[in-house]
């Protein structure tokens, strides 16, 4: 590497960040300017990457949890020579269709490992990255998998509650290759951090099983020494780097004015002068750029050596690694496993809760789909997520396939996102559906960033019973269905559950929620179907006897109620049909003709779901009938609650008869 | 107090808890059995309460954050003589319409201070209780306000991320009258806590500015000594009490089998034997019951003395205390302040963002509504929540009216719930609407437990612009509207904003979200209205010229688009009307005739909202037209985004013309 003063290299980041924000008249210059020294040390001396091959599976991961400082990342990607990151992209910062959006988005920018807009998400997602690395190394060997996960995080990341779940889990699991570089700049949007916080972060991390120390974040030697120490630790490491936000800005450095707006022409000029940086907007002198480009090429050799090591693996091992980590294809045994299971279920239809049906599906899937990585937020016996004999992941021992995530729904969701993004595993984790609210910020990242995380959410209605309204989802189906790219399945019996599991595992670019009942459900699917009937979101489960006057739509545990109502209507001479709707939003996404064919033309439409009506009008119309909830639930046995809230076959029949006059 | 062995008093709790769970065949005996000694010490020696007057404003608050152990609370309420809590109620544990639901619900049971089902909520809500006490004491004096907030919490509470936000905030604010009793039983549902966690809680709390120590949770003397020390601390206190879950149960004590199910006849009998408790189900011997009842009467004298002190306050002071803390009536100046503001706004209609309009409303409200307590989760300059000169609350100094909650949306929401439940203040806190996802678990508690917390949520659409999709709400309006008892207002201009603020402050039994724009909006309400036109959720803003062929529905920032579309349609000879819908769900709740009158009979219905369609079909019908979002947003300037996603007057006109053929 040519010898260029490394503080000039850091100043190149500062200048590009300032210029990018200035041109956009929008963005956050303070963090890139404050952390340029840290980033320079990391990207020139430690980070294992090959700018020419952003997807190299054994690269170190760099996660900018403080995503508002995105110009730091974009400047680094440009400087180190990522092909996609041209100077024009930096000039188009925060504009439509640029590769330089306001916050890093992994689905837009090569080199952005994950989407980090909402504070704390990067920190928590990184735990999944680091865990996936350890799991893969245990499975495929350190020859093929051996990399660090570095996280640059901010005060905001560490104030968010999600950070506690993340660091406690990482500390517990002894994820020693996870290294946090904390931009300890003492400034938040409202002013000095002392307005709202005085946590001793080093002591806090130590209490959670981390190595932690403080350094001067502008002393490049100290930064290097701290990273070197952290790499050797037997636990995850926090390096709290004392920095000056907006470093170099004559009047704004060290103040909240440096955080989230363009500096303005005068302050920008003053900063460049103070930094002794005599170049125009977006201009980087050749010596500095060459030094950076040279750093970006350093990994090429390691990459080549790694490819040789991978090639030397036994065929089966290498092919499996390629399938799971590089091509990310589902197991070819998946379809067969589900087909066999369905045959078995049709032969002897079980009356089980769909959470139990999910366990039955998992018993078939675990051997067939080796990437399946199960877990629960401390509800293992309730979520039915752990199959017989499934070995658990333990601190320092990563050969298991089951994770005790602890009472950390949000931390679990974010960790699963990280695992899925890293590649190699299909994470699926359980909690009660009501606690989707806790997990929601990370679930939104799954949906937004096209991450195939699977959420196993049991106890999906008032059918939960005695635990009461805080544990009974009522609005959760609606709130999840409303989220773009989120797939919600609520299967009605064991066969539908198997089909929904298949669809979840085959979905490459987005998350799936499996909403499962606590209570036993009668089987409704009794014939062998080679096709997956849940694939279009809904289907006619019971055909009418004659021209249907009534279409009854239902999902999950209410499908058996719909079937019973259909029979009662039939006895009264009213022809009706039942449409099972395992996924309302998938039904609505179908092409017009298919959607209309499934919905049908019966003059009376009624939906039955133990949840709020919100969203169902798209199927049944604003004048459609609805049997369900319009309030929170109560604490009582499930049977009493269904009766109390009038979610019964009799209520369906009575509503239909009233409408028919 | 008669001298009864205090361990027998504790055993009465254990026996009732076991019996209650056994009869219900559902519930959690382990926690009450494990913490009975702690509760006995607290309720007989420290807690200031008067069982005959559950609402005594200056009572100490006891919050069972580990709400699954609800039988602990119900047993205590029965034993100490709360009138409502009869033996029959204990026998009806977890049954429909009982006062003994599965988890404590403040709106069902006198003596339950807040709803504590989802783990961590009690811990975080307690911060609000303790803060409200300090604020009220600063305002009304220690003669009238002087009480502690005690919290019994569990491993699960402390694993949830919300706990970090809560303890960091409490530590920062030096809430020294907040005392956590941590049931450190080392057991979770999956098994020993070491499966998932090994945080050193004492070190963790110390890092967050708390006093913290460990004691034996079955040593009543040690418990008393620790509470005594905690009462004198200058900071909040954690007392980590090492306990045995299911204390006394011969085979299940100390295991996860004691946590969440009935013990069964045999184990129950064995436990009673081991505890030397020779009484039948629900039987408490007279000496023990008398001792408990005597404890429940101890506060009567304090209550009486307190009433005398209140009576001795200056009239104005006392009346204000009664209005705000006891009667909880809105300020009588509210209506007048809003009326004057509206007159001013109509005289000079401002083109401002509704977040700015909200600030204008607050400038009028702060002097008129002294209970208004504002704050922000570190977005003060963006949320426009701090009015000129509004003093901030500082550690140890509680005379302010503005709270820097820190980057803690969930902690803020829960703290506001606690403040509102405590009484004396109307808390309103700001964040970006997208981060409603972080706050959601506590927002659900607001809605479920009838708490009038006000959420100021700015940057309510793609109108946020460059920060990109992680910061642009798309599904949030739908997800919040779907929640029972949640009121969402999305005002269209400054007049509507003022009206929505009035409705929020007048809503006694539920939370309100104010969804506010980042971008400037043209005024649409230009005439003086003495009535509050937002009060029914929607109203006809622009009448048609002739019989309407088209009804255009819109909310917030899209109302000006609807108005422009109406004009363009009019120019084309198509009669249309505009209905402003500040609250979709409030419109849907109106009586049938009023709802139909507002929605109207125009053959074409179209809704315009920069959000997903989900939920709008209830107004426009399944075949209605919609101009809005069907994906996440992008990072770009707001104007470019509206154009990119086709949310324009032209798009409305074109969709209508296409439909009309």
mmCIF file with all atom_site columns, C-alpha atoms in Angstrom, chain A residues 26 28 94-96 101-103 105 115 117-119 121 156 158-161 163-165 168 172 188-190 194-200 203-204 207-208 378-381 392 404 406-410 434-435 437-438 440-441 444 447-448 466-467 469-472 474-476 478-479 481-484 612 614-615 617-618 622 631-632 634-637 641 644, chain B residues 26 28 94-96 101-103 105 115 117-119 121 156 158-161 163-165 168 172 188-190 194-200 203-204 207-208 378-381 392 404 406-410 434-435 437-438 440-441 444 447-448 466-467 469-472 474-476 478-479 481-484 612 614-615 617-618 622 631-632 634-637 641 644:
data_model
loop_
_atom_site.group_PDB
_atom_site.id
_atom_site.type_symbol
_atom_site.label_atom_id
_atom_site.label_alt_id
_atom_site.label_comp_id
_atom_site.label_asym_id
_atom_site.label_entity_id
_atom_site.label_seq_id
_atom_site.pdbx_PDB_ins_code
_atom_site.Cartn_x
_atom_site.Cartn_y
_atom_site.Cartn_z
_atom_site.occupancy
_atom_site.B_iso_or_equiv
_atom_site.pdbx_formal_charge
_atom_site.auth_seq_id
_atom_site.auth_comp_id
_atom_site.auth_asym_id
_atom_site.auth_atom_id
_atom_site.pdbx_PDB_model_num
ATOM 1   C CA . UNK A 1 26  ? -30.405 16.566  3.429  1.00 0.00 ? 26  UNK A CA 1
ATOM 2   C CA . UNK A 1 28  ? -26.331 13.479  8.469  1.00 0.00 ? 28  UNK A CA 1
ATOM 3   C CA . UNK A 1 94  ? -30.944 10.537  -1.225 1.00 0.00 ? 94  UNK A CA 1
ATOM 4   C CA . UNK A 1 95  ? -32.429 10.889  -4.713 1.00 0.00 ? 95  UNK A CA 1
ATOM 5   C CA . UNK A 1 96  ? -34.921 8.579   -6.404 1.00 0.00 ? 96  UNK A CA 1
ATOM 6   C CA . UNK A 1 101 ? -30.569 6.098   -0.170 1.00 0.00 ? 101 UNK A CA 1
ATOM 7   C CA . UNK A 1 102 ? -30.965 8.018   3.080  1.00 0.00 ? 102 UNK A CA 1
ATOM 8   C CA . UNK A 1 103 ? -30.309 4.936   5.189  1.00 0.00 ? 103 UNK A CA 1
ATOM 9   C CA . UNK A 1 105 ? -30.680 -0.727  2.312  1.00 0.00 ? 105 UNK A CA 1
ATOM 10  C CA . UNK A 1 115 ? -31.206 -2.290  6.352  1.00 0.00 ? 115 UNK A CA 1
ATOM 11  C CA . UNK A 1 117 ? -32.833 2.832   9.548  1.00 0.00 ? 117 UNK A CA 1
ATOM 12  C CA . UNK A 1 118 ? -34.590 2.331   12.868 1.00 0.00 ? 118 UNK A CA 1
ATOM 13  C CA . UNK A 1 119 ? -32.052 2.692   15.638 1.00 0.00 ? 119 UNK A CA 1
ATOM 14  C CA . UNK A 1 121 ? -31.825 -2.760  14.396 1.00 0.00 ? 121 UNK A CA 1
ATOM 15  C CA . UNK A 1 156 ? -29.311 5.928   19.879 1.00 0.00 ? 156 UNK A CA 1
ATOM 16  C CA . UNK A 1 158 ? -27.678 1.696   22.732 1.00 0.00 ? 158 UNK A CA 1
ATOM 17  C CA . UNK A 1 159 ? -30.587 3.621   24.218 1.00 0.00 ? 159 UNK A CA 1
ATOM 18  C CA . UNK A 1 160 ? -33.163 1.571   22.316 1.00 0.00 ? 160 UNK A CA 1
ATOM 19  C CA . UNK A 1 161 ? -34.391 -1.382  24.355 1.00 0.00 ? 161 UNK A CA 1
ATOM 20  C CA . UNK A 1 163 ? -29.933 -3.253  22.356 1.00 0.00 ? 163 UNK A CA 1
ATOM 21  C CA . UNK A 1 164 ? -30.375 -4.918  25.724 1.00 0.00 ? 164 UNK A CA 1
ATOM 22  C CA . UNK A 1 165 ? -31.888 -8.019  24.186 1.00 0.00 ? 165 UNK A CA 1
ATOM 23  C CA . UNK A 1 168 ? -27.521 -10.027 26.555 1.00 0.00 ? 168 UNK A CA 1
ATOM 24  C CA . UNK A 1 172 ? -24.741 -15.338 26.737 1.00 0.00 ? 172 UNK A CA 1
ATOM 25  C CA . UNK A 1 188 ? -28.242 13.402  20.368 1.00 0.00 ? 188 UNK A CA 1
ATOM 26  C CA . UNK A 1 189 ? -30.821 15.340  18.392 1.00 0.00 ? 189 UNK A CA 1
ATOM 27  C CA . UNK A 1 190 ? -32.164 17.168  21.432 1.00 0.00 ? 190 UNK A CA 1
ATOM 28  C CA . UNK A 1 194 ? -26.881 14.103  29.410 1.00 0.00 ? 194 UNK A CA 1
ATOM 29  C CA . UNK A 1 195 ? -30.358 15.527  28.762 1.00 0.00 ? 195 UNK A CA 1
ATOM 30  C CA . UNK A 1 196 ? -31.716 11.986  28.814 1.00 0.00 ? 196 UNK A CA 1
ATOM 31  C CA . UNK A 1 197 ? -29.060 9.413   29.579 1.00 0.00 ? 197 UNK A CA 1
ATOM 32  C CA . UNK A 1 198 ? -26.042 8.741   31.719 1.00 0.00 ? 198 UNK A CA 1
ATOM 33  C CA . UNK A 1 199 ? -25.661 4.997   31.479 1.00 0.00 ? 199 UNK A CA 1
ATOM 34  C CA . UNK A 1 200 ? -22.122 3.749   31.949 1.00 0.00 ? 200 UNK A CA 1
ATOM 35  C CA . UNK A 1 203 ? -20.065 -1.253  32.842 1.00 0.00 ? 203 UNK A CA 1
ATOM 36  C CA . UNK A 1 204 ? -23.377 -2.190  31.240 1.00 0.00 ? 204 UNK A CA 1
ATOM 37  C CA . UNK A 1 207 ? -22.587 -6.889  33.126 1.00 0.00 ? 207 UNK A CA 1
ATOM 38  C CA . UNK A 1 208 ? -23.869 -8.620  29.994 1.00 0.00 ? 208 UNK A CA 1
ATOM 39  C CA . UNK A 1 378 ? -38.793 -18.873 25.966 1.00 0.00 ? 378 UNK A CA 1
ATOM 40  C CA . UNK A 1 379 ? -42.050 -20.494 24.933 1.00 0.00 ? 379 UNK A CA 1
ATOM 41  C CA . UNK A 1 380 ? -40.677 -23.777 23.648 1.00 0.00 ? 380 UNK A CA 1
ATOM 42  C CA . UNK A 1 381 ? -43.310 -26.031 25.250 1.00 0.00 ? 381 UNK A CA 1
ATOM 43  C CA . UNK A 1 392 ? -29.626 -26.863 21.289 1.00 0.00 ? 392 UNK A CA 1
ATOM 44  C CA . UNK A 1 404 ? -33.232 -20.524 23.270 1.00 0.00 ? 404 UNK A CA 1
ATOM 45  C CA . UNK A 1 406 ? -34.783 -15.921 25.857 1.00 0.00 ? 406 UNK A CA 1
ATOM 46  C CA . UNK A 1 407 ? -37.694 -13.628 26.637 1.00 0.00 ? 407 UNK A CA 1
ATOM 47  C CA . UNK A 1 408 ? -36.649 -11.374 23.770 1.00 0.00 ? 408 UNK A CA 1
ATOM 48  C CA . UNK A 1 409 ? -39.176 -11.360 20.933 1.00 0.00 ? 409 UNK A CA 1
ATOM 49  C CA . UNK A 1 410 ? -37.639 -8.334  19.261 1.00 0.00 ? 410 UNK A CA 1
ATOM 50  C CA . UNK A 1 434 ? -49.776 -11.143 20.753 1.00 0.00 ? 434 UNK A CA 1
ATOM 51  C CA . UNK A 1 435 ? -46.096 -10.464 21.193 1.00 0.00 ? 435 UNK A CA 1
ATOM 52  C CA . UNK A 1 437 ? -46.112 -6.265  18.821 1.00 0.00 ? 437 UNK A CA 1
ATOM 53  C CA . UNK A 1 438 ? -42.749 -6.542  20.533 1.00 0.00 ? 438 UNK A CA 1
ATOM 54  C CA . UNK A 1 440 ? -42.774 -5.735  14.983 1.00 0.00 ? 440 UNK A CA 1
ATOM 55  C CA . UNK A 1 441 ? -39.919 -3.294  14.323 1.00 0.00 ? 441 UNK A CA 1
ATOM 56  C CA . UNK A 1 444 ? -40.898 -4.685  9.349  1.00 0.00 ? 444 UNK A CA 1
ATOM 57  C CA . UNK A 1 447 ? -40.575 -7.328  5.014  1.00 0.00 ? 447 UNK A CA 1
ATOM 58  C CA . UNK A 1 448 ? -38.851 -4.189  3.781  1.00 0.00 ? 448 UNK A CA 1
ATOM 59  C CA . UNK A 1 466 ? -57.516 -17.744 30.469 1.00 0.00 ? 466 UNK A CA 1
ATOM 60  C CA . UNK A 1 467 ? -54.394 -15.612 30.103 1.00 0.00 ? 467 UNK A CA 1
ATOM 61  C CA . UNK A 1 469 ? -56.735 -9.842  26.691 1.00 0.00 ? 469 UNK A CA 1
ATOM 62  C CA . UNK A 1 470 ? -53.056 -8.940  26.969 1.00 0.00 ? 470 UNK A CA 1
ATOM 63  C CA . UNK A 1 471 ? -52.302 -12.355 25.498 1.00 0.00 ? 471 UNK A CA 1
ATOM 64  C CA . UNK A 1 472 ? -55.175 -12.606 23.027 1.00 0.00 ? 472 UNK A CA 1
ATOM 65  C CA . UNK A 1 474 ? -57.443 -9.381  18.155 1.00 0.00 ? 474 UNK A CA 1
ATOM 66  C CA . UNK A 1 475 ? -55.953 -6.783  15.815 1.00 0.00 ? 475 UNK A CA 1
ATOM 67  C CA . UNK A 1 476 ? -52.688 -8.578  15.062 1.00 0.00 ? 476 UNK A CA 1
ATOM 68  C CA . UNK A 1 478 ? -54.982 -7.090  10.465 1.00 0.00 ? 478 UNK A CA 1
ATOM 69  C CA . UNK A 1 479 ? -51.913 -5.200  11.547 1.00 0.00 ? 479 UNK A CA 1
ATOM 70  C CA . UNK A 1 481 ? -51.637 -8.209  6.819  1.00 0.00 ? 481 UNK A CA 1
ATOM 71  C CA . UNK A 1 482 ? -51.416 -4.447  6.306  1.00 0.00 ? 482 UNK A CA 1
ATOM 72  C CA . UNK A 1 483 ? -47.620 -4.599  6.081  1.00 0.00 ? 483 UNK A CA 1
ATOM 73  C CA . UNK A 1 484 ? -46.301 -4.731  2.511  1.00 0.00 ? 484 UNK A CA 1
ATOM 74  C CA . UNK A 1 612 ? -61.362 -7.582  14.096 1.00 0.00 ? 612 UNK A CA 1
ATOM 75  C CA . UNK A 1 614 ? -60.551 -4.510  9.625  1.00 0.00 ? 614 UNK A CA 1
ATOM 76  C CA . UNK A 1 615 ? -59.406 -5.523  6.138  1.00 0.00 ? 615 UNK A CA 1
ATOM 77  C CA . UNK A 1 617 ? -64.318 -5.631  3.566  1.00 0.00 ? 617 UNK A CA 1
ATOM 78  C CA . UNK A 1 618 ? -61.982 -6.077  0.609  1.00 0.00 ? 618 UNK A CA 1
ATOM 79  C CA . UNK A 1 622 ? -68.593 -2.876  2.999  1.00 0.00 ? 622 UNK A CA 1
ATOM 80  C CA . UNK A 1 631 ? -63.104 -5.328  21.156 1.00 0.00 ? 631 UNK A CA 1
ATOM 81  C CA . UNK A 1 632 ? -60.304 -6.820  23.159 1.00 0.00 ? 632 UNK A CA 1
ATOM 82  C CA . UNK A 1 634 ? -61.363 -11.423 28.232 1.00 0.00 ? 634 UNK A CA 1
ATOM 83  C CA . UNK A 1 635 ? -59.835 -13.870 30.637 1.00 0.00 ? 635 UNK A CA 1
ATOM 84  C CA . UNK A 1 636 ? -61.882 -17.063 30.589 1.00 0.00 ? 636 UNK A CA 1
ATOM 85  C CA . UNK A 1 637 ? -61.745 -20.579 29.163 1.00 0.00 ? 637 UNK A CA 1
ATOM 86  C CA . UNK A 1 641 ? -65.119 -16.802 25.165 1.00 0.00 ? 641 UNK A CA 1
ATOM 87  C CA . UNK A 1 644 ? -69.481 -14.841 24.931 1.00 0.00 ? 644 UNK A CA 1
ATOM 88  C CA . UNK B 2 26  ? -55.000 -22.746 34.851 1.00 0.00 ? 26  UNK B CA 1
ATOM 89  C CA . UNK B 2 28  ? -49.158 -19.604 37.607 1.00 0.00 ? 28  UNK B CA 1
ATOM 90  C CA . UNK B 2 94  ? -59.671 -16.717 35.355 1.00 0.00 ? 94  UNK B CA 1
ATOM 91  C CA . UNK B 2 95  ? -63.412 -17.110 34.732 1.00 0.00 ? 95  UNK B CA 1
ATOM 92  C CA . UNK B 2 96  ? -65.650 -14.842 32.696 1.00 0.00 ? 96  UNK B CA 1
ATOM 93  C CA . UNK B 2 101 ? -58.594 -12.292 35.451 1.00 0.00 ? 101 UNK B CA 1
ATOM 94  C CA . UNK B 2 102 ? -55.512 -14.198 34.321 1.00 0.00 ? 102 UNK B CA 1
ATOM 95  C CA . UNK B 2 103 ? -53.335 -11.108 34.445 1.00 0.00 ? 103 UNK B CA 1
ATOM 96  C CA . UNK B 2 105 ? -56.232 -5.443  34.730 1.00 0.00 ? 105 UNK B CA 1
ATOM 97  C CA . UNK B 2 115 ? -52.443 -3.880  33.290 1.00 0.00 ? 115 UNK B CA 1
ATOM 98  C CA . UNK B 2 117 ? -49.687 -8.981  30.979 1.00 0.00 ? 117 UNK B CA 1
ATOM 99  C CA . UNK B 2 118 ? -46.865 -8.484  28.497 1.00 0.00 ? 118 UNK B CA 1
ATOM 100 C CA . UNK B 2 119 ? -43.579 -8.816  30.306 1.00 0.00 ? 119 UNK B CA 1
ATOM 101 C CA . UNK B 2 121 ? -44.782 -3.370  30.794 1.00 0.00 ? 121 UNK B CA 1
ATOM 102 C CA . UNK B 2 156 ? -38.798 -12.014 32.013 1.00 0.00 ? 156 UNK B CA 1
ATOM 103 C CA . UNK B 2 158 ? -35.667 -7.761  32.910 1.00 0.00 ? 158 UNK B CA 1
ATOM 104 C CA . UNK B 2 159 ? -34.886 -9.701  29.742 1.00 0.00 ? 159 UNK B CA 1
ATOM 105 C CA . UNK B 2 160 ? -37.335 -7.674  27.667 1.00 0.00 ? 160 UNK B CA 1
ATOM 106 C CA . UNK B 2 161 ? -35.663 -4.720  25.993 1.00 0.00 ? 161 UNK B CA 1
ATOM 107 C CA . UNK B 2 163 ? -36.596 -2.826  30.783 1.00 0.00 ? 163 UNK B CA 1
ATOM 108 C CA . UNK B 2 164 ? -33.434 -1.145  29.560 1.00 0.00 ? 164 UNK B CA 1
ATOM 109 C CA . UNK B 2 165 ? -35.294 1.939   28.430 1.00 0.00 ? 165 UNK B CA 1
ATOM 110 C CA . UNK B 2 168 ? -31.986 3.986   32.111 1.00 0.00 ? 168 UNK B CA 1
ATOM 111 C CA . UNK B 2 172 ? -31.191 9.312   34.761 1.00 0.00 ? 172 UNK B CA 1
ATOM 112 C CA . UNK B 2 188 ? -38.031 -19.478 32.986 1.00 0.00 ? 188 UNK B CA 1
ATOM 113 C CA . UNK B 2 189 ? -40.541 -21.450 30.942 1.00 0.00 ? 189 UNK B CA 1
ATOM 114 C CA . UNK B 2 190 ? -37.877 -23.260 28.920 1.00 0.00 ? 190 UNK B CA 1
ATOM 115 C CA . UNK B 2 194 ? -28.911 -20.118 32.192 1.00 0.00 ? 194 UNK B CA 1
ATOM 116 C CA . UNK B 2 195 ? -30.340 -21.572 28.963 1.00 0.00 ? 195 UNK B CA 1
ATOM 117 C CA . UNK B 2 196 ? -30.632 -18.057 27.641 1.00 0.00 ? 196 UNK B CA 1
ATOM 118 C CA . UNK B 2 197 ? -29.273 -15.456 30.019 1.00 0.00 ? 197 UNK B CA 1
ATOM 119 C CA . UNK B 2 198 ? -26.503 -14.736 32.431 1.00 0.00 ? 198 UNK B CA 1
ATOM 120 C CA . UNK B 2 199 ? -26.675 -10.995 32.858 1.00 0.00 ? 199 UNK B CA 1
ATOM 121 C CA . UNK B 2 200 ? -25.395 -9.725  36.186 1.00 0.00 ? 200 UNK B CA 1
ATOM 122 C CA . UNK B 2 203 ? -24.078 -4.725  37.947 1.00 0.00 ? 203 UNK B CA 1
ATOM 123 C CA . UNK B 2 204 ? -26.406 -3.821  35.100 1.00 0.00 ? 204 UNK B CA 1
ATOM 124 C CA . UNK B 2 207 ? -24.418 0.905   35.407 1.00 0.00 ? 207 UNK B CA 1
ATOM 125 C CA . UNK B 2 208 ? -27.772 2.614   34.880 1.00 0.00 ? 208 UNK B CA 1
ATOM 126 C CA . UNK B 2 378 ? -35.233 12.755  21.259 1.00 0.00 ? 378 UNK B CA 1
ATOM 127 C CA . UNK B 2 379 ? -36.997 14.362  18.318 1.00 0.00 ? 379 UNK B CA 1
ATOM 128 C CA . UNK B 2 380 ? -37.951 17.642  19.936 1.00 0.00 ? 380 UNK B CA 1
ATOM 129 C CA . UNK B 2 381 ? -37.011 19.893  17.011 1.00 0.00 ? 381 UNK B CA 1
ATOM 130 C CA . UNK B 2 392 ? -37.697 20.775  31.208 1.00 0.00 ? 392 UNK B CA 1
ATOM 131 C CA . UNK B 2 404 ? -36.561 14.439  27.278 1.00 0.00 ? 404 UNK B CA 1
ATOM 132 C CA . UNK B 2 406 ? -34.370 9.835   25.206 1.00 0.00 ? 406 UNK B CA 1
ATOM 133 C CA . UNK B 2 407 ? -34.288 7.535   22.196 1.00 0.00 ? 407 UNK B CA 1
ATOM 134 C CA . UNK B 2 408 ? -36.808 5.279   23.878 1.00 0.00 ? 408 UNK B CA 1
ATOM 135 C CA . UNK B 2 409 ? -40.157 5.226   22.086 1.00 0.00 ? 409 UNK B CA 1
ATOM 136 C CA . UNK B 2 410 ? -41.423 2.192   23.986 1.00 0.00 ? 410 UNK B CA 1
ATOM 137 C CA . UNK B 2 434 ? -42.811 4.941   11.824 1.00 0.00 ? 434 UNK B CA 1
ATOM 138 C CA . UNK B 2 435 ? -41.518 4.282   15.306 1.00 0.00 ? 435 UNK B CA 1
ATOM 139 C CA . UNK B 2 437 ? -43.801 0.076   15.861 1.00 0.00 ? 437 UNK B CA 1
ATOM 140 C CA . UNK B 2 438 ? -41.355 0.377   18.721 1.00 0.00 ? 438 UNK B CA 1
ATOM 141 C CA . UNK B 2 440 ? -46.755 -0.448  19.985 1.00 0.00 ? 440 UNK B CA 1
ATOM 142 C CA . UNK B 2 441 ? -46.723 -2.880  22.942 1.00 0.00 ? 441 UNK B CA 1
ATOM 143 C CA . UNK B 2 444 ? -51.793 -1.523  23.129 1.00 0.00 ? 444 UNK B CA 1
ATOM 144 C CA . UNK B 2 447 ? -55.960 1.098   24.448 1.00 0.00 ? 447 UNK B CA 1
ATOM 145 C CA . UNK B 2 448 ? -56.734 -2.028  26.426 1.00 0.00 ? 448 UNK B CA 1
ATOM 146 C CA . UNK B 2 466 ? -35.193 11.549  2.012  1.00 0.00 ? 466 UNK B CA 1
ATOM 147 C CA . UNK B 2 467 ? -34.811 9.417   5.139  1.00 0.00 ? 467 UNK B CA 1
ATOM 148 C CA . UNK B 2 469 ? -38.651 3.623   3.678  1.00 0.00 ? 469 UNK B CA 1
ATOM 149 C CA . UNK B 2 470 ? -37.518 2.746   7.197  1.00 0.00 ? 470 UNK B CA 1
ATOM 150 C CA . UNK B 2 471 ? -38.780 6.161   8.248  1.00 0.00 ? 471 UNK B CA 1
ATOM 151 C CA . UNK B 2 472 ? -41.868 6.382   6.031  1.00 0.00 ? 472 UNK B CA 1
ATOM 152 C CA . UNK B 2 474 ? -47.114 3.112   4.978  1.00 0.00 ? 474 UNK B CA 1
ATOM 153 C CA . UNK B 2 475 ? -49.036 0.526   6.981  1.00 0.00 ? 475 UNK B CA 1
ATOM 154 C CA . UNK B 2 476 ? -49.009 2.329   10.324 1.00 0.00 ? 476 UNK B CA 1
ATOM 155 C CA . UNK B 2 478 ? -54.012 0.808   9.177  1.00 0.00 ? 478 UNK B CA 1
ATOM 156 C CA . UNK B 2 479 ? -52.231 -1.060  11.926 1.00 0.00 ? 479 UNK B CA 1
ATOM 157 C CA . UNK B 2 481 ? -56.779 1.928   13.265 1.00 0.00 ? 481 UNK B CA 1
ATOM 158 C CA . UNK B 2 482 ? -57.200 -1.839  13.631 1.00 0.00 ? 482 UNK B CA 1
ATOM 159 C CA . UNK B 2 483 ? -56.539 -1.656  17.365 1.00 0.00 ? 483 UNK B CA 1
ATOM 160 C CA . UNK B 2 484 ? -59.697 -1.533  19.490 1.00 0.00 ? 484 UNK B CA 1
ATOM 161 C CA . UNK B 2 612 ? -51.957 1.280   2.134  1.00 0.00 ? 612 UNK B CA 1
ATOM 162 C CA . UNK B 2 614 ? -56.094 -1.811  3.964  1.00 0.00 ? 614 UNK B CA 1
ATOM 163 C CA . UNK B 2 615 ? -59.243 -0.815  5.886  1.00 0.00 ? 615 UNK B CA 1
ATOM 164 C CA . UNK B 2 617 ? -62.887 -0.740  1.720  1.00 0.00 ? 617 UNK B CA 1
ATOM 165 C CA . UNK B 2 618 ? -65.226 -0.299  4.673  1.00 0.00 ? 618 UNK B CA 1
ATOM 166 C CA . UNK B 2 622 ? -64.425 -3.532  -2.289 1.00 0.00 ? 622 UNK B CA 1
ATOM 167 C CA . UNK B 2 631 ? -45.487 -0.957  -1.207 1.00 0.00 ? 631 UNK B CA 1
ATOM 168 C CA . UNK B 2 632 ? -42.890 0.559   1.047  1.00 0.00 ? 632 UNK B CA 1
ATOM 169 C CA . UNK B 2 634 ? -38.240 5.181   -1.182 1.00 0.00 ? 634 UNK B CA 1
ATOM 170 C CA . UNK B 2 635 ? -35.558 7.654   -0.264 1.00 0.00 ? 635 UNK B CA 1
ATOM 171 C CA . UNK B 2 636 ? -36.091 10.830  -2.251 1.00 0.00 ? 636 UNK B CA 1
ATOM 172 C CA . UNK B 2 637 ? -37.482 14.335  -1.813 1.00 0.00 ? 637 UNK B CA 1
ATOM 173 C CA . UNK B 2 641 ? -42.128 10.525  -4.140 1.00 0.00 ? 641 UNK B CA 1
ATOM 174 C CA . UNK B 2 644 ? -43.370 8.529   -8.328 1.00 0.00 ? 644 UNK B CA 1
#
